mmCIF file of C-alpha atoms and ligand atoms in Angstrom:
data_model
loop_
_atom_site.group_PDB
_atom_site.id
_atom_site.type_symbol
_atom_site.label_atom_id
_atom_site.label_comp_id
_atom_site.label_asym_id
_atom_site.label_seq_id
_atom_site.Cartn_x
_atom_site.Cartn_y
_atom_site.Cartn_z
ATOM 1 C CA MET T 6 79.455 80.320 94.246
ATOM 2 C CA SER T 7 79.112 80.870 98.109
ATOM 3 C CA LYS T 8 81.881 81.449 100.735
ATOM 4 C CA ASP T 9 83.279 77.906 101.561
ATOM 5 C CA VAL T 10 85.914 76.625 103.758
ATOM 6 C CA ILE T 11 88.807 74.511 101.723
ATOM 7 C CA ILE T 12 90.404 71.534 103.431
ATOM 8 C CA ALA T 13 94.228 71.029 101.957
ATOM 9 C CA CYS T 14 94.211 67.381 101.723
ATOM 10 C CA ASP T 15 98.368 67.574 101.898
ATOM 11 C CA PHE T 16 98.304 63.584 101.866
ATOM 12 C CA ASN T 17 101.193 61.504 100.075
ATOM 13 C CA SER T 18 98.703 58.377 99.272
ATOM 14 C CA LYS T 19 95.106 57.352 98.396
ATOM 15 C CA ALA T 20 95.509 55.246 101.775
ATOM 16 C CA ASP T 21 95.638 58.378 103.923
ATOM 17 C CA LEU T 22 93.637 60.400 102.283
ATOM 18 C CA MET T 23 90.435 57.767 102.500
ATOM 19 C CA THR T 24 91.407 57.348 106.075
ATOM 20 C CA PHE T 25 90.644 60.753 106.643
ATOM 21 C CA LEU T 26 87.694 61.284 104.052
ATOM 22 C CA ASP T 27 85.960 58.102 105.923
ATOM 23 C CA LYS T 28 85.633 60.147 109.101
ATOM 24 C CA PHE T 29 83.123 62.505 106.961
ATOM 25 C CA GLU T 30 80.940 60.018 105.629
ATOM 26 C CA ASN T 31 78.195 60.672 107.506
ATOM 27 C CA GLU T 32 78.386 64.434 107.107
ATOM 28 C CA ASP T 33 75.481 66.375 104.896
ATOM 29 C CA ARG T 34 77.920 68.673 104.141
ATOM 30 C CA LYS T 35 80.653 66.950 101.980
ATOM 31 C CA PRO T 36 83.680 69.360 102.620
ATOM 32 C CA PHE T 37 84.926 71.547 99.389
ATOM 33 C CA LEU T 38 88.589 69.994 99.071
ATOM 34 C CA LYS T 39 92.038 71.421 97.841
ATOM 35 C CA VAL T 40 94.618 68.508 96.074
ATOM 36 C CA GLY T 41 97.732 70.054 95.646
ATOM 37 C CA MET T 42 101.022 68.654 93.712
ATOM 38 C CA GLU T 43 102.219 66.022 96.733
ATOM 39 C CA LEU T 44 98.441 64.246 96.550
ATOM 40 C CA PHE T 45 98.213 64.474 92.475
ATOM 41 C CA TYR T 46 101.707 63.407 91.744
ATOM 42 C CA ALA T 47 101.604 60.441 94.042
ATOM 43 C CA GLU T 48 98.363 59.079 92.955
ATOM 44 C CA GLY T 49 97.933 60.792 89.614
ATOM 45 C CA PRO T 50 94.728 62.102 87.859
ATOM 46 C CA ALA T 51 92.451 58.903 89.096
ATOM 47 C CA ILE T 52 92.318 60.285 92.621
ATOM 48 C CA VAL T 53 90.620 63.591 91.370
ATOM 49 C CA LYS T 54 87.690 61.305 89.975
ATOM 50 C CA GLU T 55 87.803 59.252 93.180
ATOM 51 C CA ILE T 56 86.947 62.382 95.265
ATOM 52 C CA LYS T 57 84.395 63.844 92.930
ATOM 53 C CA ALA T 58 82.809 60.532 92.778
ATOM 54 C CA ARG T 59 82.531 60.754 96.792
ATOM 55 C CA GLY T 60 80.303 64.038 96.062
ATOM 56 C CA HIS T 61 83.200 66.427 97.298
ATOM 57 C CA LYS T 62 83.794 69.576 95.207
ATOM 58 C CA ILE T 63 87.733 70.052 94.093
ATOM 59 C CA PHE T 64 90.294 72.954 93.930
ATOM 60 C CA LEU T 65 93.125 71.437 91.923
ATOM 61 C CA ASP T 66 96.369 73.346 93.092
ATOM 62 C CA LEU T 67 98.890 72.464 90.889
ATOM 63 C CA LYS T 68 100.195 76.413 89.973
ATOM 64 C CA LEU T 69 101.134 75.908 86.252
ATOM 65 C CA HIS T 70 103.929 78.454 85.026
ATOM 66 C CA ASP T 71 105.205 77.585 81.212
ATOM 67 C CA ILE T 72 104.861 78.792 77.561
ATOM 68 C CA PRO T 73 101.281 79.893 76.767
ATOM 69 C CA ASN T 74 100.729 76.719 74.464
ATOM 70 C CA THR T 75 101.770 74.019 77.226
ATOM 71 C CA VAL T 76 99.555 75.751 79.731
ATOM 72 C CA LYS T 77 96.510 76.107 77.385
ATOM 73 C CA LYS T 78 96.962 72.374 76.357
ATOM 74 C CA ALA T 79 97.584 71.019 80.198
ATOM 75 C CA MET T 80 94.384 73.309 81.304
ATOM 76 C CA ALA T 81 92.237 71.049 78.625
ATOM 77 C CA VAL T 82 93.170 68.260 80.178
ATOM 78 C CA LEU T 83 92.760 69.404 84.071
ATOM 79 C CA SER T 84 89.375 70.752 82.483
ATOM 80 C CA ALA T 85 88.247 67.002 81.672
ATOM 81 C CA LEU T 86 88.942 66.403 85.061
ATOM 82 C CA ASP T 87 85.588 68.240 86.323
ATOM 83 C CA VAL T 88 87.360 69.931 88.865
ATOM 84 C CA ASP T 89 85.718 73.218 90.355
ATOM 85 C CA ILE T 90 88.809 75.321 90.897
ATOM 86 C CA CYS T 91 91.892 75.344 88.973
ATOM 87 C CA ASN T 92 94.893 77.766 89.299
ATOM 88 C CA LEU T 93 98.461 79.097 87.743
ATOM 89 C CA HIS T 94 101.063 81.864 88.342
ATOM 90 C CA ALA T 95 99.989 85.005 87.343
ATOM 91 C CA ALA T 96 103.744 85.521 86.611
ATOM 92 C CA GLY T 97 103.098 83.436 83.282
ATOM 93 C CA THR T 98 102.187 86.746 81.623
ATOM 94 C CA ALA T 99 98.506 87.897 80.450
ATOM 95 C CA ALA T 100 99.072 85.811 77.511
ATOM 96 C CA MET T 101 99.452 82.629 79.422
ATOM 97 C CA MET T 102 96.587 83.103 81.647
ATOM 98 C CA GLU T 103 94.697 84.262 78.395
ATOM 99 C CA ALA T 104 95.901 80.605 76.859
ATOM 100 C CA ALA T 105 95.008 79.272 80.090
ATOM 101 C CA LEU T 106 91.465 80.179 80.142
ATOM 102 C CA GLU T 107 90.844 79.158 76.545
ATOM 103 C CA GLY T 108 92.363 75.754 77.113
ATOM 104 C CA LEU T 109 89.917 75.447 80.193
ATOM 105 C CA THR T 110 86.908 76.372 78.071
ATOM 106 C CA ARG T 111 84.834 73.242 77.289
ATOM 107 C CA ALA T 112 83.056 72.961 74.165
ATOM 108 C CA ASP T 113 79.564 73.525 75.647
ATOM 109 C CA GLY T 114 81.219 77.100 77.004
ATOM 110 C CA THR T 115 81.475 75.884 80.706
ATOM 111 C CA ARG T 116 84.820 75.758 82.882
ATOM 112 C CA PRO T 117 86.213 75.379 85.965
ATOM 113 C CA LEU T 118 87.231 78.842 87.733
ATOM 114 C CA LEU T 119 90.515 79.842 87.117
ATOM 115 C CA ILE T 120 92.720 81.568 89.899
ATOM 116 C CA ALA T 121 96.277 83.017 89.691
ATOM 117 C CA VAL T 122 98.781 82.845 92.590
ATOM 118 C CA THR T 123 100.280 86.602 92.701
ATOM 119 C CA GLN T 124 103.171 86.228 95.023
ATOM 120 C CA LEU T 125 103.465 83.001 97.134
ATOM 121 C CA THR T 126 103.487 83.948 100.656
ATOM 122 C CA SER T 127 106.657 82.501 101.390
ATOM 123 C CA THR T 128 108.002 85.285 99.076
ATOM 124 C CA SER T 129 109.674 88.545 100.852
ATOM 125 C CA GLU T 130 110.541 91.470 99.514
ATOM 126 C CA GLU T 131 114.301 90.815 100.130
ATOM 127 C CA ARG T 132 113.780 87.354 98.095
ATOM 128 C CA MET T 133 111.854 89.691 95.374
ATOM 129 C CA GLN T 134 115.154 91.647 94.701
ATOM 130 C CA ASN T 135 117.041 88.334 94.155
ATOM 131 C CA LEU T 136 114.715 88.572 91.332
ATOM 132 C CA LEU T 137 115.304 92.091 90.444
ATOM 133 C CA ILE T 138 111.829 92.922 91.416
ATOM 134 C CA ASP T 139 112.137 95.873 93.767
ATOM 135 C CA ARG T 140 108.759 97.360 94.007
ATOM 136 C CA PRO T 141 107.123 96.761 97.398
ATOM 137 C CA LEU T 142 105.459 93.593 97.934
ATOM 138 C CA ASP T 143 101.846 94.412 98.314
ATOM 139 C CA GLU T 144 102.487 96.622 94.771
ATOM 140 C CA VAL T 145 103.444 93.826 93.246
ATOM 141 C CA VAL T 146 100.534 91.640 94.457
ATOM 142 C CA MET T 147 97.913 94.255 93.697
ATOM 143 C CA HIS T 148 99.597 94.556 89.870
ATOM 144 C CA TYR T 149 99.576 90.707 89.255
ATOM 145 C CA ALA T 150 95.871 90.797 90.310
ATOM 146 C CA LYS T 151 94.784 93.175 88.083
ATOM 147 C CA ASN T 152 96.640 91.683 85.377
ATOM 148 C CA ALA T 153 94.911 88.200 86.255
ATOM 149 C CA LYS T 154 91.729 90.455 86.265
ATOM 150 C CA ASP T 155 91.999 92.156 83.083
ATOM 151 C CA ALA T 156 93.116 88.512 81.417
ATOM 152 C CA GLY T 157 89.574 87.140 82.511
ATOM 153 C CA LEU T 158 90.382 85.072 85.815
ATOM 154 C CA ASP T 159 88.204 84.550 88.167
ATOM 155 C CA GLY T 160 90.423 85.370 91.436
ATOM 156 C CA VAL T 161 93.428 84.962 93.388
ATOM 157 C CA VAL T 162 95.180 83.015 96.009
ATOM 158 C CA CYS T 163 96.473 85.848 98.539
ATOM 159 C CA SER T 164 97.041 86.315 102.008
ATOM 160 C CA PRO T 165 93.539 86.965 104.055
ATOM 161 C CA LEU T 166 95.503 90.174 104.768
ATOM 162 C CA GLU T 167 95.297 91.154 101.193
ATOM 163 C CA ALA T 168 91.902 90.533 100.126
ATOM 164 C CA GLY T 169 90.168 93.613 100.993
ATOM 165 C CA LYS T 170 92.588 95.393 98.867
ATOM 166 C CA VAL T 171 92.387 92.993 95.999
ATOM 167 C CA LYS T 172 88.795 93.676 96.172
ATOM 168 C CA ALA T 173 89.116 97.648 95.997
ATOM 169 C CA VAL T 174 91.238 97.152 92.985
ATOM 170 C CA CYS T 175 89.662 94.382 91.141
ATOM 171 C CA GLY T 176 85.909 94.745 92.242
ATOM 172 C CA ASP T 177 83.914 92.817 94.788
ATOM 173 C CA ALA T 178 82.962 89.791 92.504
ATOM 174 C CA PHE T 179 86.583 89.237 92.306
ATOM 175 C CA LEU T 180 87.448 85.952 94.259
ATOM 176 C CA THR T 181 90.067 86.210 97.215
ATOM 177 C CA VAL T 182 91.173 82.399 98.168
ATOM 178 C CA THR T 183 92.979 82.746 101.470
ATOM 179 C CA PRO T 184 95.618 80.097 102.803
ATOM 180 C CA GLY T 185 97.209 80.821 106.316
ATOM 181 C CA VAL T 186 94.244 80.444 108.567
ATOM 182 C CA ARG T 187 94.522 79.262 112.011
ATOM 183 C CA PHE T 188 92.294 79.104 115.509
ATOM 184 C CA ALA T 189 92.668 81.684 117.843
ATOM 185 C CA ASP T 190 94.227 78.911 120.231
ATOM 186 C CA GLY T 191 95.771 76.578 117.695
ATOM 187 C CA GLU T 192 99.687 76.118 116.312
ATOM 188 C CA VAL T 193 100.809 78.236 113.828
ATOM 189 C CA GLY T 194 103.318 75.793 112.502
ATOM 190 C CA ASP T 195 105.414 77.395 109.385
ATOM 191 C CA GLN T 196 102.739 80.120 108.593
ATOM 192 C CA VAL T 197 103.775 83.221 109.219
ATOM 193 C CA ARG T 198 100.903 86.033 108.706
ATOM 194 C CA VAL T 199 98.417 84.049 109.890
ATOM 195 C CA THR T 200 94.774 85.103 111.007
ATOM 196 C CA THR T 201 91.642 83.189 112.385
ATOM 197 C CA PRO T 202 88.291 82.079 110.398
ATOM 198 C CA ALA T 203 86.512 84.771 111.841
ATOM 199 C CA LYS T 204 89.064 87.609 110.998
ATOM 200 C CA ALA T 205 89.469 86.116 107.545
ATOM 201 C CA ARG T 206 85.636 86.519 107.035
ATOM 202 C CA GLU T 207 85.978 90.016 108.262
ATOM 203 C CA LEU T 208 89.031 90.739 105.718
ATOM 204 C CA GLY T 209 86.741 89.654 102.669
ATOM 205 C CA SER T 210 88.088 86.639 102.195
ATOM 206 C CA ASP T 211 85.798 84.261 99.897
ATOM 207 C CA TYR T 212 87.270 80.558 100.313
ATOM 208 C CA ILE T 213 89.831 79.847 103.233
ATOM 209 C CA VAL T 214 92.137 77.054 102.863
ATOM 210 C CA VAL T 215 92.596 75.157 105.732
ATOM 211 C CA GLY T 216 94.968 72.120 106.170
ATOM 212 C CA ARG T 217 96.772 71.340 109.384
ATOM 213 C CA PRO T 218 94.263 72.699 111.794
ATOM 214 C CA ILE T 219 91.829 70.400 110.364
ATOM 215 C CA THR T 220 93.573 67.877 109.195
ATOM 216 C CA GLN T 221 96.012 67.032 112.048
ATOM 217 C CA ALA T 222 93.267 67.608 114.558
ATOM 218 C CA ALA T 223 92.295 65.057 116.971
ATOM 219 C CA ASP T 224 89.009 65.468 116.145
ATOM 220 C CA PRO T 225 88.915 66.468 112.356
ATOM 221 C CA VAL T 226 85.176 66.625 111.883
ATOM 222 C CA GLN T 227 84.764 68.808 114.873
ATOM 223 C CA ALA T 228 87.729 71.054 113.738
ATOM 224 C CA TYR T 229 85.826 71.269 110.098
ATOM 225 C CA HIS T 230 82.543 72.429 111.801
ATOM 226 C CA ARG T 231 84.284 75.018 114.182
ATOM 227 C CA CYS T 232 85.908 76.532 111.220
ATOM 228 C CA ILE T 233 82.611 76.432 109.113
ATOM 229 C CA ARG T 234 81.090 78.114 112.201
ATOM 230 C CA GLU T 235 83.599 80.464 112.610
ATOM 231 C CA PHE T 236 84.186 81.456 108.613
ATOM 232 C CA LEU T 237 80.406 81.527 107.792
ATOM 233 C CA GLY T 238 78.881 82.732 110.711
ATOM 234 C CA GLY T 239 75.126 82.963 110.537
ATOM 235 C CA GLU T 240 74.913 82.011 106.693
ATOM 236 C CA VAL T 241 75.602 78.097 107.876
ATOM 237 C CA GLU T 242 73.081 76.091 105.828
HETATM 238 O O1 C5P Q 9 98.317 73.387 106.781
HETATM 239 P P1 C5P Q 9 98.031 74.485 106.023
HETATM 240 O O2 C5P Q 9 96.616 75.322 106.885
HETATM 241 O O3 C5P Q 9 98.912 75.649 106.596
HETATM 242 O O4 C5P Q 9 97.834 74.788 104.766
HETATM 243 C C1 C5P Q 9 97.811 75.617 103.817
HETATM 244 C C2 C5P Q 9 97.664 75.149 102.666
HETATM 245 O O5 C5P Q 9 97.508 76.263 101.480
HETATM 246 C C3 C5P Q 9 98.741 74.647 101.882
HETATM 247 O O6 C5P Q 9 98.354 73.268 101.264
HETATM 248 C C4 C5P Q 9 99.590 75.307 101.239
HETATM 249 O O7 C5P Q 9 100.332 74.789 100.358
HETATM 250 C C5 C5P Q 9 98.811 76.253 100.605
HETATM 251 N N1 C5P Q 9 99.460 77.305 100.374
HETATM 252 C C6 C5P Q 9 99.874 78.112 101.367
HETATM 253 N N2 C5P Q 9 100.067 79.619 101.034
HETATM 254 C C7 C5P Q 9 100.287 79.846 99.640
HETATM 255 C C8 C5P Q 9 99.379 79.031 98.674
HETATM 256 C C9 C5P Q 9 98.870 77.820 99.386
HETATM 257 O O8 C5P Q 9 99.748 77.970 102.534
HETATM 258 N N3 C5P Q 9 100.610 81.236 99.264
#
């Protein structure tokens, strides 16, 4: 898969999502979309099928974390939705990640890409101490990324600021999917460690996940184009 911008569709209803997607109706390039818990819990699996039918690729961001058998069976259900990327928490252990891959793999051997959340960007070293994890955050992220790689996963969700180091530890082909992206002249909102699309590219992100800078923009299509231009640079098709 080549580098791309993924729009985080953090809407709580199909109506709001469709109002947003209608703005892209005349675009040649159908944006890659992220469906998270909010939209999925509000509208169920049907929303995934509707988005697919409109020609978009989908990153289904449900961050599974349970016993291996449960995650394996849940992944088999998600795999049938024919999404492009699924995810889980690396903290669920190597056994859970391996089971997830098994569940995700279809009878014909194909499967969506599977990536792991290492540590949420809302986690701090102080908060990890409360979980009795006293190693530096960076070390934990790299260790979890290595566990994901060893379990056979395709990549991780991480901060753009960690992307280069993840590549150094897990290899260049290991995907880095990075939220926390803002335009240089834009609102930061509740994100803390942010980078611009151009900087994320420089740091080695394969996919940037961008929500509010596009969804809340006065002109979302223009904001999406700007993101594509800044992130992909000369590689725009
Ligand atoms: O609106 P914004 O660009 O901040 O959206 C970022 C998206 O990425 C949201 O859907 C958020 O849940 C998700 N995300 C994140 N940080 C993580 C993992 C996911 O911001 N560590």
